[in-house]
């Protein structure tokens, strides 16, 4: 009888070692609580594995996970990873993470990559404190599983989430507060699922409003009254800034994951419509601008510019035309730009332009006519003429451009330019934007300058400033991610000055990534988010634009993981 007992012990030990560390430790601890130790625990009446609900992947080579671990991995992936790698993990800004790519690498390799990141823009999730070692291990195993297929989300599902909290006829007929609305900053509190409305004059928080998870952008209605924010969970909040205390008056979910929302701005249609695009399902929806009632849903599934069918063309960015009653909708994976005429929703007219795959974010040139959008994994910028509704150019730039809205200024040698920084390298590309007075330079990279390093998300200037600010929050080097590079636009050849923004914040431990420079209405202050983990202190640092000196630090327990900040005046008027 001794030999079978030994065989059983070895089998149990093998099973524990094959399990994820968290389960193995739990079983070992449970065994220690039983008289007689591990042997007694595992020779009880029933098998201990019966109590562990395991996830069964269709691929037998996938590493073991419990169902609870798989569900947690799904949640983390949705919150942290899907934006770059796609809901179906087919890749875009980030690399594909399908099992044919991840299984050959194995768990240990993936753990290192997830923990330490890469200079090309992969965040250092482990060493920054965003994920624990156990979560890093869990995610390394999760991305080796077959991607789950999420459900669809149509009109019925949208209407079930739609709430009008304050009906239109019960809202103020005039501004009921004394705030300088044009200088309010809508500030994303990423992991708290909130936005903070901060008074740019007093630097005080006006209110903190519950929203969807990780608000991606805030957009203003043409009138400057309504603020639209959209979370990565596709929840939209419509906030009325005229109320005595600004708050949500309507909300809706337009899918399972999203990034973009915009409002109609063409003369005669101000505030009439809103539009939002989702990552999943791949579609966009047009809504009433004052209630968010869903009116029209359009799928973006279809052929790429290369002629291949794609099941997940995510809507990454949307802008409103100033020349026609149109929205410019950008589908990431197909590389298609859809110009949506909202004059007649029942007979919707869409003009489709072939640009380049992996369209992401971008902004207008200084005239508001040309929209420049980064096709980031294609290393290109597409130029859309919103007056003529045609593609003006495709411009080759650096590796993985990520401009935010970009930056408009006048280059001392080449005239008006729009600039983008990059996730994949340290360069900043300056593209000529004046096809009339500087025709030879139009839609070409006229100058390339070098910043601190890759991992940049935002570049910013202001018509009243001679400074160009470039962040690098996703660079794995803490010295770079915790500081900001600033150039003198009049002397770009002299390089940049580094300002220690995180050091100025005076915080304790934490990642302290410095992200998204944003100007106040006057154009004489620049605001930076110092973004740490949810359980660490974060802050907003305000710098005097002229002197480049610290002006003030905004600290508040409610400022949990601040990231994007959107000044009402600049957002309403496309100033960047």
Tab-separated table of N, CA, C and O in Angstrom, residues 276-325:
chain	number	residue	atom	x	y	z
A	276	UNK	N	-21.079	59.338	-30.805
A	276	UNK	CA	-20.063	58.592	-30.058
A	276	UNK	C	-19.712	57.335	-30.834
A	276	UNK	O	-20.570	56.726	-31.487
A	277	UNK	N	-18.437	56.964	-30.781
A	277	UNK	CA	-17.981	55.746	-31.440
A	277	UNK	C	-17.469	54.765	-30.420
A	277	UNK	O	-16.908	55.151	-29.390
A	278	UNK	N	-17.677	53.492	-30.670
A	278	UNK	CA	-17.246	52.484	-29.709
A	278	UNK	C	-16.148	51.595	-30.286
A	278	UNK	O	-16.018	51.442	-31.499
A	279	UNK	N	-15.344	51.061	-29.370
A	279	UNK	CA	-14.359	50.040	-29.727
A	279	UNK	C	-15.071	48.699	-29.894
A	279	UNK	O	-14.737	47.927	-30.776
A	280	UNK	N	-16.012	48.434	-28.987
A	280	UNK	CA	-16.830	47.242	-29.140
A	280	UNK	C	-18.249	47.542	-28.703
A	280	UNK	O	-18.450	48.077	-27.641
A	281	UNK	N	-19.241	47.172	-29.515
A	281	UNK	CA	-19.093	46.728	-30.891
A	281	UNK	C	-18.510	47.833	-31.772
A	281	UNK	O	-18.629	49.007	-31.443
A	282	UNK	N	-17.902	47.465	-32.902
A	282	UNK	CA	-17.315	48.468	-33.783
A	282	UNK	C	-18.416	49.230	-34.531
A	282	UNK	O	-18.919	48.760	-35.555
A	283	UNK	N	-18.773	50.398	-34.014
A	283	UNK	CA	-19.902	51.142	-34.564
A	283	UNK	C	-19.901	52.556	-34.001
A	283	UNK	O	-19.118	52.880	-33.112
A	284	UNK	N	-20.768	53.407	-34.549
A	284	UNK	CA	-20.982	54.714	-33.955
A	284	UNK	C	-22.475	54.983	-33.883
A	284	UNK	O	-23.272	54.385	-34.612
A	285	UNK	N	-22.863	55.889	-32.976
A	285	UNK	CA	-24.271	56.211	-32.778
A	285	UNK	C	-24.439	57.719	-32.730
A	285	UNK	O	-23.640	58.426	-32.116
A	286	UNK	N	-25.474	58.220	-33.408
A	286	UNK	CA	-25.838	59.635	-33.358
A	286	UNK	C	-26.985	59.781	-32.365
A	286	UNK	O	-27.940	58.984	-32.376
A	287	UNK	N	-26.891	60.801	-31.502
A	287	UNK	CA	-27.867	61.007	-30.429
A	287	UNK	C	-28.372	62.443	-30.439
A	287	UNK	O	-27.742	63.331	-31.026
A	288	UNK	N	-29.491	62.686	-29.749
A	288	UNK	CA	-29.917	64.051	-29.488
A	288	UNK	C	-28.872	64.724	-28.610
A	288	UNK	O	-28.410	64.141	-27.616
A	289	UNK	N	-28.525	65.960	-28.939
A	289	UNK	CA	-27.450	66.634	-28.229
A	289	UNK	C	-27.785	67.078	-26.830
A	289	UNK	O	-26.885	67.266	-26.007
A	290	UNK	N	-29.080	67.231	-26.497
A	290	UNK	CA	-29.431	67.707	-25.158
A	290	UNK	C	-30.015	66.632	-24.259
A	290	UNK	O	-30.270	66.863	-23.078
A	291	UNK	N	-30.202	65.404	-24.809
A	291	UNK	CA	-30.771	64.335	-23.985
A	291	UNK	C	-30.032	63.008	-24.104
A	291	UNK	O	-30.241	62.115	-23.282
A	292	UNK	N	-29.197	62.854	-25.133
A	292	UNK	CA	-28.478	61.614	-25.444
A	292	UNK	C	-29.393	60.495	-25.939
A	292	UNK	O	-28.991	59.328	-25.983
A	293	UNK	N	-30.612	60.825	-26.339
A	293	UNK	CA	-31.487	59.804	-26.908
A	293	UNK	C	-30.848	59.239	-28.160
A	293	UNK	O	-30.504	59.968	-29.083
A	294	UNK	N	-30.647	57.909	-28.247
A	294	UNK	CA	-30.001	57.319	-29.432
A	294	UNK	C	-30.932	57.365	-30.637
A	294	UNK	O	-32.105	57.006	-30.544
A	295	UNK	N	-30.398	57.809	-31.772
A	295	UNK	CA	-31.207	57.996	-32.972
A	295	UNK	C	-30.795	57.099	-34.123
A	295	UNK	O	-31.648	56.600	-34.867
A	296	UNK	N	-29.490	56.875	-34.282
A	296	UNK	CA	-29.004	56.140	-35.468
A	296	UNK	C	-27.719	55.413	-35.128
A	296	UNK	O	-26.780	56.020	-34.588
A	297	UNK	N	-27.651	54.125	-35.429
A	297	UNK	CA	-26.446	53.330	-35.194
A	297	UNK	C	-25.909	52.861	-36.542
A	297	UNK	O	-26.662	52.369	-37.392
A	298	UNK	N	-24.590	52.997	-36.723
A	298	UNK	CA	-23.948	52.571	-37.966
A	298	UNK	C	-22.746	51.696	-37.630
A	298	UNK	O	-21.877	52.094	-36.848
A	299	UNK	N	-22.686	50.513	-38.219
A	299	UNK	CA	-21.554	49.603	-38.015
A	299	UNK	C	-20.361	50.052	-38.854
A	299	UNK	O	-20.528	50.617	-39.937
A	300	UNK	N	-19.158	49.772	-38.357
A	300	UNK	CA	-17.941	50.094	-39.119
A	300	UNK	C	-17.249	48.852	-39.659
A	300	UNK	O	-16.181	48.957	-40.255
A	301	UNK	N	-17.830	47.677	-39.445
A	301	UNK	CA	-17.214	46.458	-39.952
A	301	UNK	C	-17.109	46.497	-41.475
A	301	UNK	O	-18.006	46.978	-42.152
A	302	UNK	N	-16.019	45.976	-41.982
A	302	UNK	CA	-15.870	45.962	-43.433
A	302	UNK	C	-14.436	45.746	-43.865
A	302	UNK	O	-13.613	45.219	-43.116
A	303	UNK	N	-14.143	46.184	-45.071
A	303	UNK	CA	-12.839	45.936	-45.685
A	303	UNK	C	-11.826	46.999	-45.279
A	303	UNK	O	-12.154	48.176	-45.158
A	304	UNK	N	-10.593	46.567	-45.105
A	304	UNK	CA	-9.515	47.502	-44.826
A	304	UNK	C	-9.078	48.187	-46.129
A	304	UNK	O	-9.500	47.808	-47.223
A	305	UNK	N	-8.204	49.182	-45.988
A	305	UNK	CA	-7.678	49.845	-47.195
A	305	UNK	C	-6.847	48.877	-48.030
A	305	UNK	O	-6.593	49.143	-49.206
A	306	UNK	N	-6.434	47.755	-47.448
A	306	UNK	CA	-5.690	46.733	-48.183
A	306	UNK	C	-6.593	45.681	-48.829
A	306	UNK	O	-6.104	44.736	-49.449
A	307	UNK	N	-7.917	45.811	-48.612
A	307	UNK	CA	-8.837	44.882	-49.243
A	307	UNK	C	-9.103	43.615	-48.474
A	307	UNK	O	-9.539	42.613	-49.046
A	308	UNK	N	-8.873	43.623	-47.154
A	308	UNK	CA	-9.144	42.456	-46.322
A	308	UNK	C	-10.263	42.784	-45.338
A	308	UNK	O	-10.317	43.890	-44.786
A	309	UNK	N	-11.145	41.802	-45.082
A	309	UNK	CA	-12.247	42.023	-44.150
A	309	UNK	C	-11.713	42.083	-42.720
A	309	UNK	O	-10.844	41.304	-42.323
A	310	UNK	N	-12.240	43.019	-41.936
A	310	UNK	CA	-11.850	43.124	-40.527
A	310	UNK	C	-13.103	43.155	-39.657
A	310	UNK	O	-14.008	43.954	-39.902
A	311	UNK	N	-13.173	42.301	-38.625
A	311	UNK	CA	-14.373	42.236	-37.787
A	311	UNK	C	-14.415	43.279	-36.669
A	311	UNK	O	-15.418	43.392	-35.979
A	312	UNK	N	-13.329	44.042	-36.490
A	312	UNK	CA	-13.257	44.925	-35.318
A	312	UNK	C	-12.647	46.294	-35.660
A	312	UNK	O	-11.658	46.702	-35.066
A	313	UNK	N	-13.220	47.032	-36.599
A	313	UNK	CA	-12.675	48.364	-36.897
A	313	UNK	C	-13.178	49.374	-35.855
A	313	UNK	O	-14.255	49.942	-35.971
A	314	UNK	N	-12.387	49.588	-34.826
A	314	UNK	CA	-12.789	50.414	-33.695
A	314	UNK	C	-12.822	51.895	-34.069
A	314	UNK	O	-11.959	52.377	-34.797
A	315	UNK	N	-13.800	52.614	-33.558
A	315	UNK	CA	-13.878	54.056	-33.790
A	315	UNK	C	-12.998	54.739	-32.751
A	315	UNK	O	-13.303	54.759	-31.565
A	316	UNK	N	-11.894	55.289	-33.223
A	316	UNK	CA	-10.899	55.831	-32.312
A	316	UNK	C	-11.082	57.311	-32.054
A	316	UNK	O	-10.846	57.795	-30.952
A	317	UNK	N	-11.471	58.079	-33.071
A	317	UNK	CA	-11.617	59.519	-32.882
A	317	UNK	C	-12.689	60.064	-33.793
A	317	UNK	O	-12.958	59.509	-34.864
A	318	UNK	N	-13.313	61.150	-33.346
A	318	UNK	CA	-14.353	61.827	-34.111
A	318	UNK	C	-14.174	63.326	-33.918
A	318	UNK	O	-13.947	63.786	-32.798
A	319	UNK	N	-14.277	64.087	-34.999
A	319	UNK	CA	-14.296	65.549	-34.887
A	319	UNK	C	-15.484	66.079	-35.687
A	319	UNK	O	-15.996	65.407	-36.585
A	320	UNK	N	-15.901	67.297	-35.341
A	320	UNK	CA	-17.013	67.942	-36.032
A	320	UNK	C	-16.475	68.943	-37.041
A	320	UNK	O	-15.622	69.769	-36.720
A	321	UNK	N	-16.988	68.870	-38.259
A	321	UNK	CA	-16.577	69.789	-39.314
A	321	UNK	C	-17.114	71.187	-39.056
A	321	UNK	O	-18.236	71.362	-38.561
A	322	UNK	N	-16.319	72.188	-39.413
A	322	UNK	CA	-16.755	73.583	-39.344
A	322	UNK	C	-17.274	74.073	-40.688
A	322	UNK	O	-17.786	75.189	-40.780
A	323	UNK	N	-17.166	73.251	-41.722
A	323	UNK	CA	-17.521	73.666	-43.085
A	323	UNK	C	-18.817	73.063	-43.592
A	323	UNK	O	-19.429	73.579	-44.520
A	324	UNK	N	-19.236	71.945	-42.995
A	324	UNK	CA	-20.463	71.265	-43.423
A	324	UNK	C	-21.124	70.641	-42.191
A	324	UNK	O	-20.467	70.459	-41.152
A	325	UNK	N	-22.418	70.289	-42.279
A	325	UNK	CA	-23.058	69.561	-41.178
A	325	UNK	C	-22.593	68.102	-41.171
A	325	UNK	O	-23.343	67.187	-41.525
